[in-house]
């Protein structure tokens, strides 16, 4: 047997592996993730490396392969565990080992560590005075300045930066006196702490009854060694964060560490501050705007045990703690928890896997759990903890407005009469308003303004997407039909695509309410480095009356003065052309409603829609998650969508269209073989975006009850791609569920 070994964990070197023979006496010990000693180069210098793969085929003539010298450590350490995790990601989600390693390893980058250098006297003040006299005599003015400055300060010494700036002392002068043992220079690594420190220990909130019950149940089960994941299902504003904090307190008190995943947007704002206030410098934060060097610093601190709580987006999962006890995943339903590049892992499943490797617990939290998570809780694979009420205040009143009725009454404005009236009232009362456009996932559906009918695929029950060539296409099965000019249900000619942007809304608001101060938040206005924070902070400081924006504005923020939320066209995200559209819409509407009335005054929500009868809109209006869940899971069962079934989307792409089509024709011949093994297959068909960046794309959809059936198909496709010449120019991408 042979092992693939990496010797240098730095960004550029990850794909450089060396093959070594595993001597028989080490066969039991050598496994993926183990640290080994290997003879390297001509001189056979012993180097330390990590095993990242094991196989039986030599890649160079077998006689040239050297033996592994020894196994360095018994057991797997933090980095080794990350390598094992990479191997799992590769197998589970499809990628190269190098892509997987880059995802999980705290990669060193050649950045200079920022340092703090402190200069102190190495001699007594009397002795220093003697030196001073000596230098004065010699007219060594720089040395005189340096000694005088040091004599005036206490034993804390002076920073080199201060000496340079205020006293014009050069490095040479410092080095010269250091050589003569007159002074000492102490170097300290400066970690770049990404969040402004806030003083810990503000007043502590006392858990309410529901919170206490959830936390106690968690602690009792955790201490009893129970490691089934927990799902903390608590309505918006029910105080989930306080529960997380208490759970972390419990686990870190046992000398263990915790990882807290939160969506990127919440990272920069209020949530992180709450953790800082409670845990102070035990906390570190990762976010996507940090440089690789900064991220590496934070991983290093974690590995050295200098911090015990890491907060960050999904990549914080890979923090190499040595004794991980708990992973918390807030807003578990968030789409951002799935990676968009290979390996396309989902943080939910990956968290469960990491926790299993480390013996840690996992807590998922949400007001609108993903259908997957709630399904598992129902099947008793997760333990359900509930917070049914807001911690303070009540849930807002929600009104649904039927936009078809507005049209019949001659109101062609983007604001219904109800919403106009409520906006007016809020402006008069000096309360704040959020106007929300749920454009997320919007994919060009066509609907009837008179009856609300939406064109859908007859096979997949998914809305059709309008293409430039005028055809209506299903992205799952390739079904297409010509664009219609009259509604097939009511015959109206008001059937068309749905278009509205935040900018138009902003203009409409300004025109209708010239006295109102308006802020807009979307991709365009938040492009700058601190775009988000600036807008949110301004709105929070009540520098505006109305905030117009996309989904960014409805996630997790706490604006106590907001008493009205208007959802302008709930349908936009409902017909996104994929099986999660209804779920996403319910989530967005509920989260949006959750922004209203979090302070002292009660809140109101207006949901404008052409299809008020749709179950996801009706359930959101009723603020009833379980009502939504029951309808949704029925739909998923009938149509065989996840979580009832597993689904794999494979994208085949090539710059050469002919070769792509030839490969697909070949695939169509072999696929019937795979179908025998309880795998259902659609395609290959042209992808939603057939040509992108010069690449032509075809997709295949596979469904199977058992996940392993799909990973087996993935392995077969990878083998085809490696070994069959027809596939030479073809790239593969895998996307599970
Ligand atoms: P969620 O994350 O569930 O939406 P938060 O954790 O943001 O809710 O809490 C909502 C609000 O309720 C916050 O302002 C928080 O300070 C307050 N809160 C939470 N728990 C308590 C409590 N036990 N007593 C008083 N106020 C609380
Ligand atoms: Zn119609
Ligand atoms: Zn279809």
PDB file of N, CA and C in Angstrom, residues 32-80:
ATOM      1  N   UNK A  32      -5.641   8.209   6.859  1.00  0.00           N
ATOM      2  CA  UNK A  32      -5.746   9.603   6.425  1.00  0.00           C
ATOM      3  C   UNK A  32      -5.772  10.531   7.636  1.00  0.00           C
ATOM      4  N   UNK A  33      -4.936  11.581   7.588  1.00  0.00           N
ATOM      5  CA  UNK A  33      -4.903  12.544   8.680  1.00  0.00           C
ATOM      6  C   UNK A  33      -3.753  12.328   9.648  1.00  0.00           C
ATOM      7  N   UNK A  34      -3.067  11.192   9.542  1.00  0.00           N
ATOM      8  CA  UNK A  34      -1.980  10.895  10.479  1.00  0.00           C
ATOM      9  C   UNK A  34      -0.719  11.689  10.109  1.00  0.00           C
ATOM     10  N   UNK A  35       0.002  12.103  11.133  1.00  0.00           N
ATOM     11  CA  UNK A  35       1.253  12.833  10.904  1.00  0.00           C
ATOM     12  C   UNK A  35       2.403  11.825  10.870  1.00  0.00           C
ATOM     13  N   UNK A  36       3.230  11.911   9.829  1.00  0.00           N
ATOM     14  CA  UNK A  36       4.311  10.917   9.683  1.00  0.00           C
ATOM     15  C   UNK A  36       5.664  11.592   9.451  1.00  0.00           C
ATOM     16  N   UNK A  37       6.741  10.831   9.674  1.00  0.00           N
ATOM     17  CA  UNK A  37       8.089  11.268   9.327  1.00  0.00           C
ATOM     18  C   UNK A  37       8.484  10.548   8.042  1.00  0.00           C
ATOM     19  N   UNK A  38       9.017  11.319   7.081  1.00  0.00           N
ATOM     20  CA  UNK A  38       9.437  10.693   5.827  1.00  0.00           C
ATOM     21  C   UNK A  38      10.839  11.157   5.453  1.00  0.00           C
ATOM     22  N   UNK A  39      11.634  10.253   4.860  1.00  0.00           N
ATOM     23  CA  UNK A  39      12.945  10.662   4.347  1.00  0.00           C
ATOM     24  C   UNK A  39      12.723  11.449   3.064  1.00  0.00           C
ATOM     25  N   UNK A  40      13.327  12.645   2.980  1.00  0.00           N
ATOM     26  CA  UNK A  40      12.990  13.531   1.867  1.00  0.00           C
ATOM     27  C   UNK A  40      14.223  13.942   1.086  1.00  0.00           C
ATOM     28  N   UNK A  41      14.101  13.966  -0.220  1.00  0.00           N
ATOM     29  CA  UNK A  41      15.179  14.463  -1.084  1.00  0.00           C
ATOM     30  C   UNK A  41      16.384  13.535  -1.105  1.00  0.00           C
ATOM     31  N   UNK A  42      17.470  14.025  -1.707  1.00  0.00           N
ATOM     32  CA  UNK A  42      18.671  13.191  -1.849  1.00  0.00           C
ATOM     33  C   UNK A  42      19.271  12.824  -0.509  1.00  0.00           C
ATOM     34  N   UNK A  43      19.286  13.821   0.393  1.00  0.00           N
ATOM     35  CA  UNK A  43      19.944  13.578   1.677  1.00  0.00           C
ATOM     36  C   UNK A  43      19.097  12.774   2.651  1.00  0.00           C
ATOM     37  N   UNK A  44      17.870  12.434   2.219  1.00  0.00           N
ATOM     38  CA  UNK A  44      16.965  11.709   3.098  1.00  0.00           C
ATOM     39  C   UNK A  44      16.781  12.359   4.462  1.00  0.00           C
ATOM     40  N   UNK A  45      16.749  13.674   4.427  1.00  0.00           N
ATOM     41  CA  UNK A  45      16.447  14.446   5.609  1.00  0.00           C
ATOM     42  C   UNK A  45      15.041  14.067   6.076  1.00  0.00           C
ATOM     43  N   UNK A  46      14.858  13.892   7.379  1.00  0.00           N
ATOM     44  CA  UNK A  46      13.527  13.510   7.860  1.00  0.00           C
ATOM     45  C   UNK A  46      12.615  14.736   7.933  1.00  0.00           C
ATOM     46  N   UNK A  47      11.471  14.643   7.271  1.00  0.00           N
ATOM     47  CA  UNK A  47      10.498  15.733   7.299  1.00  0.00           C
ATOM     48  C   UNK A  47       9.180  15.225   7.866  1.00  0.00           C
ATOM     49  N   UNK A  48       8.403  16.181   8.371  1.00  0.00           N
ATOM     50  CA  UNK A  48       7.082  15.826   8.861  1.00  0.00           C
ATOM     51  C   UNK A  48       6.050  16.077   7.777  1.00  0.00           C
ATOM     52  N   UNK A  49       5.125  15.150   7.615  1.00  0.00           N
ATOM     53  CA  UNK A  49       4.074  15.336   6.615  1.00  0.00           C
ATOM     54  C   UNK A  49       2.766  14.738   7.105  1.00  0.00           C
ATOM     55  N   UNK A  50       1.721  14.981   6.307  1.00  0.00           N
ATOM     56  CA  UNK A  50       0.406  14.425   6.641  1.00  0.00           C
ATOM     57  C   UNK A  50      -0.067  13.495   5.538  1.00  0.00           C
ATOM     58  N   UNK A  51      -0.654  12.390   5.927  1.00  0.00           N
ATOM     59  CA  UNK A  51      -1.211  11.463   4.951  1.00  0.00           C
ATOM     60  C   UNK A  51      -2.551  12.002   4.482  1.00  0.00           C
ATOM     61  N   UNK A  52      -2.700  12.204   3.163  1.00  0.00           N
ATOM     62  CA  UNK A  52      -3.996  12.695   2.678  1.00  0.00           C
ATOM     63  C   UNK A  52      -4.709  11.685   1.787  1.00  0.00           C
ATOM     64  N   UNK A  53      -4.037  10.580   1.462  1.00  0.00           N
ATOM     65  CA  UNK A  53      -4.707   9.568   0.653  1.00  0.00           C
ATOM     66  C   UNK A  53      -3.953   8.256   0.746  1.00  0.00           C
ATOM     67  N   UNK A  54      -4.661   7.141   0.528  1.00  0.00           N
ATOM     68  CA  UNK A  54      -4.025   5.832   0.574  1.00  0.00           C
ATOM     69  C   UNK A  54      -4.512   5.035  -0.623  1.00  0.00           C
ATOM     70  N   UNK A  55      -3.602   4.344  -1.318  1.00  0.00           N
ATOM     71  CA  UNK A  55      -4.013   3.555  -2.474  1.00  0.00           C
ATOM     72  C   UNK A  55      -3.008   2.463  -2.765  1.00  0.00           C
ATOM     73  N   UNK A  56      -3.345   1.606  -3.753  1.00  0.00           N
ATOM     74  CA  UNK A  56      -2.454   0.476  -4.012  1.00  0.00           C
ATOM     75  C   UNK A  56      -1.681   0.628  -5.319  1.00  0.00           C
ATOM     76  N   UNK A  57      -1.926   1.740  -6.052  1.00  0.00           N
ATOM     77  CA  UNK A  57      -1.230   1.907  -7.328  1.00  0.00           C
ATOM     78  C   UNK A  57      -0.057   2.870  -7.194  1.00  0.00           C
ATOM     79  N   UNK A  58       1.140   2.403  -7.542  1.00  0.00           N
ATOM     80  CA  UNK A  58       2.279   3.322  -7.515  1.00  0.00           C
ATOM     81  C   UNK A  58       2.183   4.312  -8.676  1.00  0.00           C
ATOM     82  N   UNK A  59       2.522   5.574  -8.431  1.00  0.00           N
ATOM     83  CA  UNK A  59       2.430   6.579  -9.488  1.00  0.00           C
ATOM     84  C   UNK A  59       3.746   6.729 -10.235  1.00  0.00           C
ATOM     85  N   UNK A  60       4.832   6.237  -9.632  1.00  0.00           N
ATOM     86  CA  UNK A  60       6.131   6.199 -10.305  1.00  0.00           C
ATOM     87  C   UNK A  60       6.626   4.756 -10.138  1.00  0.00           C
ATOM     88  N   UNK A  61       7.688   4.363 -10.860  1.00  0.00           N
ATOM     89  CA  UNK A  61       8.164   2.975 -10.697  1.00  0.00           C
ATOM     90  C   UNK A  61       8.316   2.608  -9.221  1.00  0.00           C
ATOM     91  N   UNK A  62       7.737   1.484  -8.844  1.00  0.00           N
ATOM     92  CA  UNK A  62       7.620   1.104  -7.440  1.00  0.00           C
ATOM     93  C   UNK A  62       8.964   1.088  -6.705  1.00  0.00           C
ATOM     94  N   UNK A  63      10.027   0.715  -7.432  1.00  0.00           N
ATOM     95  CA  UNK A  63      11.322   0.601  -6.745  1.00  0.00           C
ATOM     96  C   UNK A  63      11.872   1.969  -6.340  1.00  0.00           C
ATOM     97  N   UNK A  64      11.330   3.027  -6.933  1.00  0.00           N
ATOM     98  CA  UNK A  64      11.824   4.369  -6.581  1.00  0.00           C
ATOM     99  C   UNK A  64      11.104   4.958  -5.368  1.00  0.00           C
ATOM    100  N   UNK A  65      10.067   4.277  -4.907  1.00  0.00           N
ATOM    101  CA  UNK A  65       9.281   4.829  -3.806  1.00  0.00           C
ATOM    102  C   UNK A  65       9.908   4.450  -2.465  1.00  0.00           C
ATOM    103  N   UNK A  66      10.097   5.476  -1.628  1.00  0.00           N
ATOM    104  CA  UNK A  66      10.714   5.227  -0.320  1.00  0.00           C
ATOM    105  C   UNK A  66       9.664   4.836   0.720  1.00  0.00           C
ATOM    106  N   UNK A  67      10.143   4.296   1.812  1.00  0.00           N
ATOM    107  CA  UNK A  67       9.246   3.910   2.906  1.00  0.00           C
ATOM    108  C   UNK A  67       8.985   5.083   3.850  1.00  0.00           C
ATOM    109  N   UNK A  68       7.795   5.104   4.411  1.00  0.00           N
ATOM    110  CA  UNK A  68       7.530   6.042   5.509  1.00  0.00           C
ATOM    111  C   UNK A  68       8.439   5.642   6.659  1.00  0.00           C
ATOM    112  N   UNK A  69       9.047   6.609   7.318  1.00  0.00           N
ATOM    113  CA  UNK A  69       9.972   6.291   8.401  1.00  0.00           C
ATOM    114  C   UNK A  69       9.226   5.872   9.666  1.00  0.00           C
ATOM    115  N   UNK A  70       8.311   6.746  10.081  1.00  0.00           N
ATOM    116  CA  UNK A  70       7.582   6.432  11.308  1.00  0.00           C
ATOM    117  C   UNK A  70       6.332   7.290  11.397  1.00  0.00           C
ATOM    118  N   UNK A  71       5.461   6.924  12.328  1.00  0.00           N
ATOM    119  CA  UNK A  71       4.275   7.725  12.590  1.00  0.00           C
ATOM    120  C   UNK A  71       4.620   8.658  13.743  1.00  0.00           C
ATOM    121  N   UNK A  72       4.408   9.965  13.538  1.00  0.00           N
ATOM    122  CA  UNK A  72       4.882  10.958  14.504  1.00  0.00           C
ATOM    123  C   UNK A  72       4.125  10.989  15.808  1.00  0.00           C
ATOM    124  N   UNK A  73       2.827  10.815  15.704  1.00  0.00           N
ATOM    125  CA  UNK A  73       2.013  11.004  16.892  1.00  0.00           C
ATOM    126  C   UNK A  73       1.014   9.891  16.936  1.00  0.00           C
ATOM    127  N   UNK A  74       0.699   9.491  18.140  1.00  0.00           N
ATOM    128  CA  UNK A  74      -0.400   8.545  18.203  1.00  0.00           C
ATOM    129  C   UNK A  74      -1.675   9.374  18.240  1.00  0.00           C
ATOM    130  N   UNK A  75      -2.683   8.896  17.568  1.00  0.00           N
ATOM    131  CA  UNK A  75      -3.952   9.620  17.554  1.00  0.00           C
ATOM    132  C   UNK A  75      -3.921  10.759  16.563  1.00  0.00           C
ATOM    133  N   UNK A  76      -5.091  11.293  16.287  1.00  0.00           N
ATOM    134  CA  UNK A  76      -5.222  12.338  15.275  1.00  0.00           C
ATOM    135  C   UNK A  76      -5.347  13.685  15.976  1.00  0.00           C
ATOM    136  N   UNK A  77      -4.525  14.634  15.580  1.00  0.00           N
ATOM    137  CA  UNK A  77      -4.590  15.982  16.153  1.00  0.00           C
ATOM    138  C   UNK A  77      -5.508  16.864  15.307  1.00  0.00           C
ATOM    139  N   UNK A  78      -5.598  18.119  15.717  1.00  0.00           N
ATOM    140  CA  UNK A  78      -6.554  19.027  15.063  1.00  0.00           C
ATOM    141  C   UNK A  78      -6.375  19.083  13.542  1.00  0.00           C
ATOM    142  N   UNK A  79      -5.144  19.266  13.083  1.00  0.00           N
ATOM    143  CA  UNK A  79      -4.931  19.380  11.641  1.00  0.00           C
ATOM    144  C   UNK A  79      -5.244  18.065  10.933  1.00  0.00           C
ATOM    145  N   UNK A  80      -4.848  16.958  11.562  1.00  0.00           N
ATOM    146  CA  UNK A  80      -5.137  15.643  10.992  1.00  0.00           C
ATOM    147  C   UNK A  80      -6.628  15.431  10.826  1.00  0.00           C
TER     148      UNK A  80
END
